[in-house]
Short mmCIF file of C-alpha atoms and ligand atoms in Angstrom, two decimals:
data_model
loop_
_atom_site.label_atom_id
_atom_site.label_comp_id
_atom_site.label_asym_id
_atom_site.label_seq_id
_atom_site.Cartn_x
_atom_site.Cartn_y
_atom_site.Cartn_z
CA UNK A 1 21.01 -8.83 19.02
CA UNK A 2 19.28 -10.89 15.93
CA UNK A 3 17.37 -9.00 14.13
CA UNK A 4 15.33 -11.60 11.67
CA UNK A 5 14.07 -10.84 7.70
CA UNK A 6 11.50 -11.53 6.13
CA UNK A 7 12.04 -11.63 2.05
CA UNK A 8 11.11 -13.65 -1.07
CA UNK A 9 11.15 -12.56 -4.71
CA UNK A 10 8.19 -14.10 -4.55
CA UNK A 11 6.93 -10.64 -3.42
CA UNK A 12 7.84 -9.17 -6.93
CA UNK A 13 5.68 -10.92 -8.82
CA UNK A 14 2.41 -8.92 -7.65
CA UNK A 15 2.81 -7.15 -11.04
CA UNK A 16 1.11 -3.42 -10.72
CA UNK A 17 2.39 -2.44 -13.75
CA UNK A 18 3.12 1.52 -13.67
CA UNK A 19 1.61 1.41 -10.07
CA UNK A 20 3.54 3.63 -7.36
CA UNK A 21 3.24 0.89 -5.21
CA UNK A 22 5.48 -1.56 -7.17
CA UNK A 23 8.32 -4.56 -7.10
CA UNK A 24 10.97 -1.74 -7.64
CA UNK A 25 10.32 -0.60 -3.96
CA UNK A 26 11.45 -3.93 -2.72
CA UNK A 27 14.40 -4.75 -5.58
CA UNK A 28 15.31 -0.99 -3.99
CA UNK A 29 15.76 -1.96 -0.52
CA UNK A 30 16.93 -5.05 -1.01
CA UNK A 31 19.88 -3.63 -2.78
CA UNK A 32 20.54 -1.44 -0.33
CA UNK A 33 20.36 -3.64 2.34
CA UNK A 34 23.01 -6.11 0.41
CA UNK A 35 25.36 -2.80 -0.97
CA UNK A 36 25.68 -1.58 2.89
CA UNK A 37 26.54 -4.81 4.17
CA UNK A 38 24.02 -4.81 6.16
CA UNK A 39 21.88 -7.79 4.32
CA UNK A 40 24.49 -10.52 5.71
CA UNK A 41 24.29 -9.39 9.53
CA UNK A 42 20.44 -10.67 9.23
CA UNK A 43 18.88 -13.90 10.42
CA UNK A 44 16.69 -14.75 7.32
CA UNK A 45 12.97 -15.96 8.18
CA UNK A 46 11.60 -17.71 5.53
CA UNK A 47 7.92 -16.86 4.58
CA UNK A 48 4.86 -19.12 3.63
CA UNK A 49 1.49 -18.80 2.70
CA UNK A 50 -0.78 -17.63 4.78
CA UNK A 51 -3.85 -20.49 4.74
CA UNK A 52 -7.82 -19.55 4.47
CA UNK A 53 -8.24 -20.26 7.47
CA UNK A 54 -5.49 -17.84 8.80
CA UNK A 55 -6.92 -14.89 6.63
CA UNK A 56 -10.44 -15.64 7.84
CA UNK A 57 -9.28 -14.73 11.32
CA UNK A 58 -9.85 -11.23 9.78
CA UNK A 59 -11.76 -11.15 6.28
CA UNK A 60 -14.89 -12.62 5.18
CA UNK A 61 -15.10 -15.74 2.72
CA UNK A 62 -16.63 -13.61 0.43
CA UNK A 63 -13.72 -10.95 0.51
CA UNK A 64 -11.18 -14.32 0.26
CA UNK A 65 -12.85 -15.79 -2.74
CA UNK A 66 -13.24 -12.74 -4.81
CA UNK A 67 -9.47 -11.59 -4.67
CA UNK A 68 -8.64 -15.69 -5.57
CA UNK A 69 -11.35 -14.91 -8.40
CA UNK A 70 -10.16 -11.34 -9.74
CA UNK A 71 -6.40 -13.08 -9.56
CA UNK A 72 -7.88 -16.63 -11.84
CA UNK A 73 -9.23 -14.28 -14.05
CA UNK A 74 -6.18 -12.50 -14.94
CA UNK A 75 -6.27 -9.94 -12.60
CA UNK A 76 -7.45 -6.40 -12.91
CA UNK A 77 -8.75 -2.70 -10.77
CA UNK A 78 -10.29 -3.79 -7.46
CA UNK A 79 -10.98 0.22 -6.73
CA UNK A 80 -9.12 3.40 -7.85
CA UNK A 81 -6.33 2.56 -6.45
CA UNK A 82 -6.01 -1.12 -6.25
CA UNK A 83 -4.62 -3.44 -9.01
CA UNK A 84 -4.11 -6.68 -9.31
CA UNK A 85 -2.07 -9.46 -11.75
CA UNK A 86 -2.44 -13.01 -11.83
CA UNK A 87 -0.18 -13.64 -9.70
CA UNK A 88 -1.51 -11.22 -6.46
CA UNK A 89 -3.62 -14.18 -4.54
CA UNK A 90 -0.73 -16.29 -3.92
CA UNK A 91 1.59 -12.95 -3.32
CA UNK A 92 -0.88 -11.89 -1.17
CA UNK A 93 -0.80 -15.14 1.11
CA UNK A 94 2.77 -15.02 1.50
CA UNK A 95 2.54 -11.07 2.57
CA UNK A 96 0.04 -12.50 5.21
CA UNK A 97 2.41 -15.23 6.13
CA UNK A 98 5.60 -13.79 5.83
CA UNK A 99 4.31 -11.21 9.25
CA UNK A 100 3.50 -14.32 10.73
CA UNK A 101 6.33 -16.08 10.33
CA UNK A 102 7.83 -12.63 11.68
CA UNK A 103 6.18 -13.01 14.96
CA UNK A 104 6.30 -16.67 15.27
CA UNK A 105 10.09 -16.43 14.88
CA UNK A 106 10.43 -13.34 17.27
CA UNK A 107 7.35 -15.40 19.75
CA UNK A 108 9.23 -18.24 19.66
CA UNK A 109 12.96 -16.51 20.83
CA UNK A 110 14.88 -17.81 17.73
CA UNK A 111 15.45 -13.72 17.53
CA UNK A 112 14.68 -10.66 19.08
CA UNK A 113 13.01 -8.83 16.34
CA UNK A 114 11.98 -9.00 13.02
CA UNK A 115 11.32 -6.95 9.76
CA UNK A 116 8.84 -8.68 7.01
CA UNK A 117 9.54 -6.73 4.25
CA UNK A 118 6.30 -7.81 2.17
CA UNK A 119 4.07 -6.07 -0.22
CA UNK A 120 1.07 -6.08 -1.40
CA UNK A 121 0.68 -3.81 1.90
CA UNK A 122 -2.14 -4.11 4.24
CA UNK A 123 -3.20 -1.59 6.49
CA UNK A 124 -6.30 -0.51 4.44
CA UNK A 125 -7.93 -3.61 3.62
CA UNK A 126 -10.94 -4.65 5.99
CA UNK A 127 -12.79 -7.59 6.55
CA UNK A 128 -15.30 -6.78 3.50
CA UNK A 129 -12.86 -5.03 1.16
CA UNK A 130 -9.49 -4.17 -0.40
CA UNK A 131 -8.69 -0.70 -1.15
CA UNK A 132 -5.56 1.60 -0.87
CA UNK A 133 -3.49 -0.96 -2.39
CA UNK A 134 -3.95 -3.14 0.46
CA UNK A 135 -5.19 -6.60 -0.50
CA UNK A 136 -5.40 -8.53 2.68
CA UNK A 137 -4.81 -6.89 6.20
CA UNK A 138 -1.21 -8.17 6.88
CA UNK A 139 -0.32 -7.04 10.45
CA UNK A 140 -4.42 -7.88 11.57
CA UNK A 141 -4.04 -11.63 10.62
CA UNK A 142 -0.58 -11.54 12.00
CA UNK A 143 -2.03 -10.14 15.60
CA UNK A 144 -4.71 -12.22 15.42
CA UNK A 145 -2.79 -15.38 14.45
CA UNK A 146 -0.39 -14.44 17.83
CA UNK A 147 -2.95 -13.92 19.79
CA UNK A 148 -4.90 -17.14 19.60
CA UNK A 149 -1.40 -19.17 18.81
CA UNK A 150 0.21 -18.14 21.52
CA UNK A 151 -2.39 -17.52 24.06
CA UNK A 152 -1.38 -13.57 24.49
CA UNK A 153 -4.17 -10.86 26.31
CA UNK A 154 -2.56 -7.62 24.95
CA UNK A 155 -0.86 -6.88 21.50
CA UNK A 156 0.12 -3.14 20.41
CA UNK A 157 -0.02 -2.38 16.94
CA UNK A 158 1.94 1.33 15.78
CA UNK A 159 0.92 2.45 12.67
CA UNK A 160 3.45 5.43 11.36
CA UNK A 161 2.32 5.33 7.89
CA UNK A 162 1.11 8.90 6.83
CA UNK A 163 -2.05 7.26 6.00
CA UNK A 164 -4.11 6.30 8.03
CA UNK A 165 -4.51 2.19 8.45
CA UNK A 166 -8.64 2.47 8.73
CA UNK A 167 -8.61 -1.34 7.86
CA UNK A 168 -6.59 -1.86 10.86
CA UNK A 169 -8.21 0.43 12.91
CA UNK A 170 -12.24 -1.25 12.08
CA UNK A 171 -10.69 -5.04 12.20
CA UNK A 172 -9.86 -4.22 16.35
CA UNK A 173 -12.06 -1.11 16.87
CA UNK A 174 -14.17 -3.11 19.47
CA UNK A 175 -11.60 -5.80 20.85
CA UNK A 176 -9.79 -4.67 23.76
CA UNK A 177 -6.81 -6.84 23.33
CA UNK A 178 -5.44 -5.22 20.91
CA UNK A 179 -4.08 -1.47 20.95
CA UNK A 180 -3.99 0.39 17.62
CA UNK A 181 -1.84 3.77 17.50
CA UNK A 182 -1.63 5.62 15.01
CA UNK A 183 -0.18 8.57 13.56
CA UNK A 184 -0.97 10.23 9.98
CA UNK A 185 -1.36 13.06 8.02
CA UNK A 186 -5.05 14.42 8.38
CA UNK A 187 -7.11 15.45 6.86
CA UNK A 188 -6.11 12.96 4.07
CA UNK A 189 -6.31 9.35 2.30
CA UNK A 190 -8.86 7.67 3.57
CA UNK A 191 -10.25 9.97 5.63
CA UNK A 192 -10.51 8.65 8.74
CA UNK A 193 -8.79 8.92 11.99
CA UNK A 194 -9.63 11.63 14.12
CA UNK A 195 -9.08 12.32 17.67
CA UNK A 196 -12.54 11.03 18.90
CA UNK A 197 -12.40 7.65 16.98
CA UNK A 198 -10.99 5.81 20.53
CA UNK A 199 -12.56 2.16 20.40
CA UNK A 200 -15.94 0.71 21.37
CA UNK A 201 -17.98 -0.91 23.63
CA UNK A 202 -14.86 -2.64 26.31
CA UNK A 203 -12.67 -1.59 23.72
CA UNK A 204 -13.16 2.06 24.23
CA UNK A 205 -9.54 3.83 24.80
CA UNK A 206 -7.57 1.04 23.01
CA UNK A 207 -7.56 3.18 19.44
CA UNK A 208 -5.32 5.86 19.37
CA UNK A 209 -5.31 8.47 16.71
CA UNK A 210 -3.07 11.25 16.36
CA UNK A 211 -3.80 12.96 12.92
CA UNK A 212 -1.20 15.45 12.10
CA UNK A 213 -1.49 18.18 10.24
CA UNK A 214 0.91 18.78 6.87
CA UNK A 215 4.24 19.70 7.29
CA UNK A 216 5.36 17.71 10.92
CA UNK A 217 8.86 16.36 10.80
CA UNK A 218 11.37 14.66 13.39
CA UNK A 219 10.61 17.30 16.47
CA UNK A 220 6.83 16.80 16.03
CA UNK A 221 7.07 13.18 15.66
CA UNK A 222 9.65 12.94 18.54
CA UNK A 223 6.76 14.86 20.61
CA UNK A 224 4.55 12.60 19.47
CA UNK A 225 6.08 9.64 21.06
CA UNK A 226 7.27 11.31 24.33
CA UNK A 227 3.64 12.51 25.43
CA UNK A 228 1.07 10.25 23.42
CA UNK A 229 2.79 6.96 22.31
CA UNK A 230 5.26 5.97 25.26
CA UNK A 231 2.72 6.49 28.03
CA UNK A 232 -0.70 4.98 25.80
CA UNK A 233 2.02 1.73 25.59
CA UNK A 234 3.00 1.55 29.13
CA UNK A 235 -0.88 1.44 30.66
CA UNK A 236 -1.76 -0.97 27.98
CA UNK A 237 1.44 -2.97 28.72
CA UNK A 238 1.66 -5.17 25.44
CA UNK A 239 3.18 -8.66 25.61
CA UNK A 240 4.00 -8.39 22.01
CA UNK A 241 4.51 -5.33 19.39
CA UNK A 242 3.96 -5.25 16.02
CA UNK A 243 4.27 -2.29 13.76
CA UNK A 244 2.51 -1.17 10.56
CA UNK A 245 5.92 0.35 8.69
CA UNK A 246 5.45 3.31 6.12
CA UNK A 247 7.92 5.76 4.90
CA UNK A 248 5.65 7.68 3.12
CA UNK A 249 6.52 10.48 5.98
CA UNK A 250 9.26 11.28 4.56
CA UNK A 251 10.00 14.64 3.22
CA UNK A 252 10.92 13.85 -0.36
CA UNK A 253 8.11 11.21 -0.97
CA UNK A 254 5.73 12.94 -2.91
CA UNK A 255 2.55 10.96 -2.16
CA UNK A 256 2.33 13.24 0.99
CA UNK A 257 2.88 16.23 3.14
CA UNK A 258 5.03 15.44 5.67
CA UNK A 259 9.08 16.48 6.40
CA UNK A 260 10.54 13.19 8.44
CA UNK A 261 14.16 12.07 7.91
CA UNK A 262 15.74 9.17 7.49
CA UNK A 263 17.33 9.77 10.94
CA UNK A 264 13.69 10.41 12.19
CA UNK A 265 12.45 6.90 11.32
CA UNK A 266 15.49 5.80 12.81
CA UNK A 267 14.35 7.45 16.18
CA UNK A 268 11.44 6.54 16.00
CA UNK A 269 12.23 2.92 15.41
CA UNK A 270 14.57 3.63 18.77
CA UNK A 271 11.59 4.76 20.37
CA UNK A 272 9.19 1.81 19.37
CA UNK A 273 12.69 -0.53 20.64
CA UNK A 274 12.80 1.27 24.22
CA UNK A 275 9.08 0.73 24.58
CA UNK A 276 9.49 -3.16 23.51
CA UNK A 277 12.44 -3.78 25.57
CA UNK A 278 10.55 -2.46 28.60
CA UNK A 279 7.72 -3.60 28.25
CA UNK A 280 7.92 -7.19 26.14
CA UNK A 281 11.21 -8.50 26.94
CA UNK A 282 11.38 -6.88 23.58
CA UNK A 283 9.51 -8.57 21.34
CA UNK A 284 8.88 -6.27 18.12
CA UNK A 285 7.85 -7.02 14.30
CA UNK A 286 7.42 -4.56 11.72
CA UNK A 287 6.15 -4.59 8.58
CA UNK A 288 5.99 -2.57 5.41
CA UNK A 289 3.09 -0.54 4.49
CA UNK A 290 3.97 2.76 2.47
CA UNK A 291 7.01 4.20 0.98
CA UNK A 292 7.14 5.65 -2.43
CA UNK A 293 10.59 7.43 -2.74
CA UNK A 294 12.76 4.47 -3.05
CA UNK A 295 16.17 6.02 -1.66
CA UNK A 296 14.48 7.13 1.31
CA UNK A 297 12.60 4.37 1.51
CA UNK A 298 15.86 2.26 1.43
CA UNK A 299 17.89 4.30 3.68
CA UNK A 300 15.19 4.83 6.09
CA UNK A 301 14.62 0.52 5.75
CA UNK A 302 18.16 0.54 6.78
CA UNK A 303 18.22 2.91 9.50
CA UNK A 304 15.25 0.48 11.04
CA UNK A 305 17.27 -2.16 10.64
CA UNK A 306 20.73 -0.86 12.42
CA UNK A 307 18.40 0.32 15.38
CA UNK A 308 17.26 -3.67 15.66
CA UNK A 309 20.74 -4.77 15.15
CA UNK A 310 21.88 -2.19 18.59
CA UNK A 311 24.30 -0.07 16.53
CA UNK A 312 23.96 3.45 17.89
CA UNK A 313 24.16 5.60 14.85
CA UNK A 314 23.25 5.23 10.77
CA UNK A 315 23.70 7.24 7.90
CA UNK A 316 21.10 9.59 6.56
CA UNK A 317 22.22 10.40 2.82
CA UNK A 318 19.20 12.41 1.93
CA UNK A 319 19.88 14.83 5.01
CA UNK A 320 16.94 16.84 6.98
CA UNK A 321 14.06 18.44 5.09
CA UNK A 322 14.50 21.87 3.04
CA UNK A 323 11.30 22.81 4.99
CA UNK A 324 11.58 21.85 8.18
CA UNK A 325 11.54 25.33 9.37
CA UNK A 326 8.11 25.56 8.61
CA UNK A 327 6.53 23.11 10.71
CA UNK A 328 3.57 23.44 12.64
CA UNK A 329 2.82 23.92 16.26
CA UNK A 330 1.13 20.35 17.23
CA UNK A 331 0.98 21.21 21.74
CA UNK A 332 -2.79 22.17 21.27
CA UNK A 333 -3.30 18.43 19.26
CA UNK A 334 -1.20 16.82 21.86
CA UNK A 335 -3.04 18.56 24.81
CA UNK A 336 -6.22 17.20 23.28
CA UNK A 337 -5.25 14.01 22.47
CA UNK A 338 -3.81 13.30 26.23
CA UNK A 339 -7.32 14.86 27.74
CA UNK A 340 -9.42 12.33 25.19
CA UNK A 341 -7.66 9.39 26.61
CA UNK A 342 -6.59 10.45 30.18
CA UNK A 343 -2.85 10.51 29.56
CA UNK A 344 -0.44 11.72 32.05
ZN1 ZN B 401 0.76 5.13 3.23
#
């Protein structure tokens, strides 16, 4: 199987300074990647710049033109959270690119899947707005981009970040050809993402949110899959999957709550595979989002990775969670869930 990346140190030079969300997350992975060996069994998919056009399938001008402004001034804070260098508009355009290079390469057969490991990250930017480090909405132009290039009805997006991709969720919130799933810690960052936020209008049904509550690790996130995810996918039937990529699950990243393994993203990256093969001749992107602790990050990258490649097993160095004992009881979520949107 050929399993296609996306990289370019071009993606280092979106300089946050002593930002969490940094280049050393990517210089981390990509060592990692090279150190295991596993670097060289890649197909590499080269990236370009995403044009105006392309990001206006999703943002407004305005949005467009003020990040190219903050960026020709020098940079600076966009929000709180969100930080920019001179530099960040043209990193940002090959972030947007590189995912659709991604799923032009895996549209287009020359291989099976793909991983665009990009930053800045993009499930919180909207149309109007960047915010939660998210510049421009990477996987939205990406789906959008696929959708009109190569004529497709229905594209499923998973989001596994432990926040919540809101930007994501508004950009499709009343198209229905485009599933969004997603599961994240909740309450939390940004606050949205409930159980009753399904879609509108002939889109109603087509957003999934399962907001978890602190503490859920590999069992709950297996659950997760088994009775929400895997039978959402299969009435939707996507022709194409794409996936919003965080590690920020993880139990040792300490930007949140939750106790996943490295082994965990692994099955759930076999998960996401099964569902692609059988329903999309297995056509499957991802693409980063979150991920703060960068040997989990790294090993979980990898773990990903070996799944796409076929190999059956993969290392988990930082073992199982100290905590996973105390995890919380999610059937009365799941029940709920499956009743909201009529799930077997
Ligand atoms: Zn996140």
């Amino acid at each position: 199987m050929k399993a296609g990346l996306v990289y370019d140190p071009i993606y280092l030079k979106h300089d946050t300074g002593g930002h969490v969300e940094n280049a050393a997350r990517l210089e981390a992975i990509i060592s990692h990647l090279e150190e295991t060996g596993l670097k060289k069994q890649l197909t590499p998919i080269k990236p370009r710049a995403a044009s105006v056009e392309e990001l206006a399938l999703v943002h407004t001008k305005q949005h467009i033109s003020h990040i190219q402004d903050v960026a020709g001034k020098g940079g600076g804070w966009l929000d709180a959270d969100t930080v920019m260098s001179p530099d960040s508009y043209e990193v940002a355009l090959y972030a947007a690119g590189g995912v659709i290079a991604a799923a032009e390469a895996v549209m287009e057969g020359k291989v099976n899947s793909a991983f665009a490991l990009v930053r800045p990250p993009g499930h919180h930017a909207t149309p109007h707005h960047a915010m939660g480090f998210c510049l421009f909405n990477n996987i939205a132009i990406a789906a959008e981009h696929a959708l009109a290039r190569y004529k497709l009805e229905r594209i499923l997006i998973i989001d596994f970040d432990v926040h919540h991709g809101n930007g994501t969720q508004e950009i499709f919130y009343d198209r229905p050809e485009v599933m969004y799933i997603s599961t994240h810690e909740y309450p939390f960052y940004p606050g949205t993402g409930s159980v009753g936020e399904t879609g509108s209008g002939s889109a109603k049904g087509t957003t999934v949110n399962i907001p978890l509550p602190a503490g859920c690790g590999d069992n709950e996130y297996l659950l997760v899959f088994e009775q929400v995810i895997t039978p959402a996918a299969k009435r939707f039937k996507p022709q194409l999957v794409l996936v919003s990529a965080g590690y920020d699950a993880h139990w040792a990243d300490e930007l949140a709550l939750m106790q996943l393994s490295v082994s965990g993203f692994g099955e759930m990256a076999r998960a996401i595979r099964g569902l692609a093969n059988e329903l999309c001749e297995g056509r499957l992107v991802f693409t980063l989002e979150g991920g703060y602790h960068l040997s989990a990050l790294a090993a979980s990258i990898k773990a990903t990775f070996d799944v796409l490649l076929g190999k059956t097993s993969s290392d988990d160095p930082l073992g199982k969670s100290p905590r996973s004992a105390t995890a919380p009881k999610i059937d009365r979520l799941l029940t709920a869930i499956k009743e909201v949107h009529a799930l077997p």
